[in-house]
PDB file of C-alpha atoms and ligand atoms in Angstrom:
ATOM      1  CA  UNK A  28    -155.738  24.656  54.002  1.00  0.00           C
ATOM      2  CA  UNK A  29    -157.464  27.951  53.937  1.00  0.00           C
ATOM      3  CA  UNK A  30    -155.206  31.112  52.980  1.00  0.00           C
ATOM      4  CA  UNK A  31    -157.249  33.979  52.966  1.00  0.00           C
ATOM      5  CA  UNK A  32    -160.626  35.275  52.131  1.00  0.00           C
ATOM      6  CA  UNK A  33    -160.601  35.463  48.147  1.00  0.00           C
ATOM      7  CA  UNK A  34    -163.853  37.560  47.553  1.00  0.00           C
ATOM      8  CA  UNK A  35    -167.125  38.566  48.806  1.00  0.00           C
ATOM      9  CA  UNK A  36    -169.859  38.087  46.206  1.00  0.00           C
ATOM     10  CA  UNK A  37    -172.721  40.212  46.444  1.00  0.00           C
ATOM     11  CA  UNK A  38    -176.147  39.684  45.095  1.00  0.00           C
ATOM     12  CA  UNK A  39    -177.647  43.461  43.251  1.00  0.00           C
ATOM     13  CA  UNK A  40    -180.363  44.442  41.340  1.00  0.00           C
ATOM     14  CA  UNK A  41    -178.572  46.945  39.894  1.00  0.00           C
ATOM     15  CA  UNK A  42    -174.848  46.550  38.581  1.00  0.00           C
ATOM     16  CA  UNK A  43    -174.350  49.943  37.881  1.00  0.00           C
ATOM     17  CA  UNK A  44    -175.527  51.811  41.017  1.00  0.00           C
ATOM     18  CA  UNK A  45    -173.775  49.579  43.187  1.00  0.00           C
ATOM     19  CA  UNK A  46    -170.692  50.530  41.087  1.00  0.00           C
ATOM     20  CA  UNK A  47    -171.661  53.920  41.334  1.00  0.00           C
ATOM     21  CA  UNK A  48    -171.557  53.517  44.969  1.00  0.00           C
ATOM     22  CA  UNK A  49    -168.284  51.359  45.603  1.00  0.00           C
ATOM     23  CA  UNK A  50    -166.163  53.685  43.503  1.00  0.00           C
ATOM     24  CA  UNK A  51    -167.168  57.002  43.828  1.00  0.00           C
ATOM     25  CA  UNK A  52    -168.691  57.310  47.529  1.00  0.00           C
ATOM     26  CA  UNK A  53    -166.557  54.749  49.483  1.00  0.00           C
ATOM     27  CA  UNK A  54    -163.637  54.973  46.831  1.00  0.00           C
ATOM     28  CA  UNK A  55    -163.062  51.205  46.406  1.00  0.00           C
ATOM     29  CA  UNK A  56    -160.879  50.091  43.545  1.00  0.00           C
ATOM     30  CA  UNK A  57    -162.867  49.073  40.602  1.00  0.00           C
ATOM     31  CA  UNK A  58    -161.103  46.432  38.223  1.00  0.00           C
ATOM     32  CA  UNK A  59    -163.912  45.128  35.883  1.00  0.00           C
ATOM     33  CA  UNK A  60    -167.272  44.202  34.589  1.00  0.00           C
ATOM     34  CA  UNK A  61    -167.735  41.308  32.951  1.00  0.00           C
ATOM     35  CA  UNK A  62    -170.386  39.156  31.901  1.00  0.00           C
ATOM     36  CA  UNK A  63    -170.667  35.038  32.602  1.00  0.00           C
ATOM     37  CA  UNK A  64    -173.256  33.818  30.317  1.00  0.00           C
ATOM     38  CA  UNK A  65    -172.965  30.286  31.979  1.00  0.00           C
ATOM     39  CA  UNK A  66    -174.309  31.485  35.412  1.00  0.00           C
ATOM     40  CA  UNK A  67    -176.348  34.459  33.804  1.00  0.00           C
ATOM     41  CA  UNK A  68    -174.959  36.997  35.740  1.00  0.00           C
ATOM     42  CA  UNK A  69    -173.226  40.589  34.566  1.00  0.00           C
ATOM     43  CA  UNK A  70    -170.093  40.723  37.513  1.00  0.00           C
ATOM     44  CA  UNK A  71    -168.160  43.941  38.708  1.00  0.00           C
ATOM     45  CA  UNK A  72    -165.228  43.401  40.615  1.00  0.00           C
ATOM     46  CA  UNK A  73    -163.501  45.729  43.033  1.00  0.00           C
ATOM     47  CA  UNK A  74    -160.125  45.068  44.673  1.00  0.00           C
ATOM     48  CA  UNK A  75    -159.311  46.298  48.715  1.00  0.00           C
ATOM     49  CA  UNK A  76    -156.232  44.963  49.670  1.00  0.00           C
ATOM     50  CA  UNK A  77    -156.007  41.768  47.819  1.00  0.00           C
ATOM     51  CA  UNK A  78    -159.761  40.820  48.783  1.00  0.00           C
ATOM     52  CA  UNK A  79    -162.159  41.098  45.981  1.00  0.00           C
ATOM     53  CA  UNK A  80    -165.641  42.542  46.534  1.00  0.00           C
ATOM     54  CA  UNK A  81    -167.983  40.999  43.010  1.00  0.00           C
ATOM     55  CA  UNK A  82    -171.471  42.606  42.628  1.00  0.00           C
ATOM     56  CA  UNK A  83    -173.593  40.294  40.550  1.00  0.00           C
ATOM     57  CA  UNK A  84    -176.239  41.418  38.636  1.00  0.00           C
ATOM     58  CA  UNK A  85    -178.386  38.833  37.149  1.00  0.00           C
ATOM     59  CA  UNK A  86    -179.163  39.119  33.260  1.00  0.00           C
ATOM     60  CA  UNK A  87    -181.851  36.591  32.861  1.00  0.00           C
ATOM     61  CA  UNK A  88    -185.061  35.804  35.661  1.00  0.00           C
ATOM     62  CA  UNK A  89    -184.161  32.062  35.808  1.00  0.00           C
ATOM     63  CA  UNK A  90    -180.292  33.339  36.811  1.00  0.00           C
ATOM     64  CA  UNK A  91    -179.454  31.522  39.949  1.00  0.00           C
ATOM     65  CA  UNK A  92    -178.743  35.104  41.080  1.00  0.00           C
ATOM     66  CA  UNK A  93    -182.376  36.383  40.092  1.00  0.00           C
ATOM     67  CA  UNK A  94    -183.476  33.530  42.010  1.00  0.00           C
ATOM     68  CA  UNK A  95    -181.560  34.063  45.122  1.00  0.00           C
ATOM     69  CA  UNK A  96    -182.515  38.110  45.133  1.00  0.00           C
ATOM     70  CA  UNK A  97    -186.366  37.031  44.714  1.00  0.00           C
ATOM     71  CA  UNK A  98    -186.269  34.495  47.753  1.00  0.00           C
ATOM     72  CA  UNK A  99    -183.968  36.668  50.279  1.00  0.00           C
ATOM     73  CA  UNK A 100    -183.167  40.333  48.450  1.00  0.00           C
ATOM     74  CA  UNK A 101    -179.607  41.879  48.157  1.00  0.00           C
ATOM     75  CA  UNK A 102    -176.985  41.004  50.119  1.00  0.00           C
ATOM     76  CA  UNK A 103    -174.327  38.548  50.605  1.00  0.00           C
ATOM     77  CA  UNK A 104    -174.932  35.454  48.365  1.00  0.00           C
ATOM     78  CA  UNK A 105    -171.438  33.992  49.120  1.00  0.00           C
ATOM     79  CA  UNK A 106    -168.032  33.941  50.339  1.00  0.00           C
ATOM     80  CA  UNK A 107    -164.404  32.679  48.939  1.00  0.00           C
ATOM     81  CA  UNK A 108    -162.138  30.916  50.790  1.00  0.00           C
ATOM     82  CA  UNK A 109    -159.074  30.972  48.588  1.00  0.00           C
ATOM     83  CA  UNK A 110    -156.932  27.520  48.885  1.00  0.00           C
ATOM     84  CA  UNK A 111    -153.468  26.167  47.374  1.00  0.00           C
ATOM     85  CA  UNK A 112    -155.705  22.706  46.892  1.00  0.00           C
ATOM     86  CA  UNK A 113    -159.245  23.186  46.105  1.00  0.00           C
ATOM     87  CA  UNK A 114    -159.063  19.330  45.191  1.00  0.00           C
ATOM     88  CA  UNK A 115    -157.568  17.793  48.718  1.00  0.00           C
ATOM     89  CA  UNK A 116    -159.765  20.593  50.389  1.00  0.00           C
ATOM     90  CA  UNK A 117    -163.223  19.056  48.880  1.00  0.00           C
ATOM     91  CA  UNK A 118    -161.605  15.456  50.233  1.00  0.00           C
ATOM     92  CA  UNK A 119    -160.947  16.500  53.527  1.00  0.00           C
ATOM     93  CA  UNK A 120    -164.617  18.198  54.161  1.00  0.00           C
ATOM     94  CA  UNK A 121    -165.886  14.776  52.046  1.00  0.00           C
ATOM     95  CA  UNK A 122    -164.193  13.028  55.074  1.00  0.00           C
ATOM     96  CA  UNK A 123    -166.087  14.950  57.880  1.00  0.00           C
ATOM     97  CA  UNK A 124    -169.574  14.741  56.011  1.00  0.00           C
ATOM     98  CA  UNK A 125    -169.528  18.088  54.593  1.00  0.00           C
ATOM     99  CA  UNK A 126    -172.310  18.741  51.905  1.00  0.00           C
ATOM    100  CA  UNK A 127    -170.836  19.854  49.009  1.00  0.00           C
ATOM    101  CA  UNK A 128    -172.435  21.348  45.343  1.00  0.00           C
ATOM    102  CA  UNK A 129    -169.231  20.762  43.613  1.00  0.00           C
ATOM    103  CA  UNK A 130    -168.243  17.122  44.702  1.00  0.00           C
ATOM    104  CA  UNK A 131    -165.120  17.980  42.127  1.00  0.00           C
ATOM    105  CA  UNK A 132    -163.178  20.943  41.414  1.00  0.00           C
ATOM    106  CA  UNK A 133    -165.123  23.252  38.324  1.00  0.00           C
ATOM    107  CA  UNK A 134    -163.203  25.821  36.315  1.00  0.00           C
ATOM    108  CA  UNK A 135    -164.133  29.101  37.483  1.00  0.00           C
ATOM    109  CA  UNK A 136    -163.608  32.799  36.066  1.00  0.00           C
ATOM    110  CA  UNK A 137    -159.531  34.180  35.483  1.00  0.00           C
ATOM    111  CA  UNK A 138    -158.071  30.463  34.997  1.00  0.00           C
ATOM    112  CA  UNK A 139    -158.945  29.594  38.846  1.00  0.00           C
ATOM    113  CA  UNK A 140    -160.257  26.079  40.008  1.00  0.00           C
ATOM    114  CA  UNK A 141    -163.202  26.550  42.245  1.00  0.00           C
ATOM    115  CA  UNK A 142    -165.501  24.077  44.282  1.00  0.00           C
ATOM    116  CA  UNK A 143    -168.838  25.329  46.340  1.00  0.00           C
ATOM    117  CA  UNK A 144    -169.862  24.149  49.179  1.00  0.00           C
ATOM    118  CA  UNK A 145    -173.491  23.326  50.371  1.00  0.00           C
ATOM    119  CA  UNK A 146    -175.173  26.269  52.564  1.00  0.00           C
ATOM    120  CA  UNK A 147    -177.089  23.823  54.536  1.00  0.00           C
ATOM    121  CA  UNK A 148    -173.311  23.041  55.919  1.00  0.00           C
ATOM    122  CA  UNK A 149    -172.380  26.532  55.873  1.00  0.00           C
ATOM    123  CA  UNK A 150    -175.085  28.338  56.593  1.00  0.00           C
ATOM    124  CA  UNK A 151    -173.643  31.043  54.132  1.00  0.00           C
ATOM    125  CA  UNK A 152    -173.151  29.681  50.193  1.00  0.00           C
ATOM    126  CA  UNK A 153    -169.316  29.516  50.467  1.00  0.00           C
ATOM    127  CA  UNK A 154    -166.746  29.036  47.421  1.00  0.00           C
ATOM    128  CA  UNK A 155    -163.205  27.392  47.636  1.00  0.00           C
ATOM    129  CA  UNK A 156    -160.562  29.197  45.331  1.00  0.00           C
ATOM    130  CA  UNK A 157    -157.580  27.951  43.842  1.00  0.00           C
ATOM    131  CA  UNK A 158    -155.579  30.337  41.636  1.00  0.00           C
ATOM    132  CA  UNK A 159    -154.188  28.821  38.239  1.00  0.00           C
ATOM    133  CA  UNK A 160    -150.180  28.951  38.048  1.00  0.00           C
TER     134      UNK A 160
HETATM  135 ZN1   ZN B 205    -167.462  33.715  43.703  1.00  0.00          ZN
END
């Protein structure tokens, strides 16, 4: 089952003037930068209310990030459902003939279990989150 939204990630050129704008003109809470060299992507994360808003910046052309800006610009690249299964989730949408990337759960940033599914089921790239204990 499906808790809450978990974050919105965000697709930017520019890491630092969309920080620049979060924090100091609509006052959002910033938490972190942080790099993942797996995905090639530099991440800031802001908190409102328990929902995470994570600008990714990619640090590499062949990023899937670069990738994504070059076919469609900024914007949305994906949002997290957060989940208390990610595992029985990915079965049940397996069951109704949901495409999935992530046929298995996949370790994802802060000790969380995370699963994507397919955008040509979603329309919109869309993560499942489970939080570590
Ligand atoms: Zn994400």
């Amino acid at each position: 089952m499906l808790t809450q939204i978990d974050h919105i990630g965000v697709a930017v050129r520019d890491l630092d003037k969309a920080i620049t704008f979060y924090r100091d003109v609509l006052g959002l809470q910033f938490l972190e930068k942080e790099e993942v060299a797996s995905q090639k992507v530099r991440v800031a994360k802001f908190d409102l209310n328990g929902v995470h808003i994570e600008f990714l910046e990619p640090t590499s052309k062949d990023s899937p990030i670069a990738k994504f800006i070059e076919k469609k610009g900024e914007g949305i690249h994906h949002i997290a459902y957060r989940t208390d299964d990610v595992a029985d989730e990915i079965e049940s949408l397996k069951r109704k003939n949901v495409k999935l990337i992530n046929e298995h759960p996949v370790e994802g940033s802060g000790n969380t279990k995370i699963a994507f599914v397919h955008p040509k089921s979603s329309m919109v790239l869309t993560e499942l989150v489970q939080k570590g204990e």
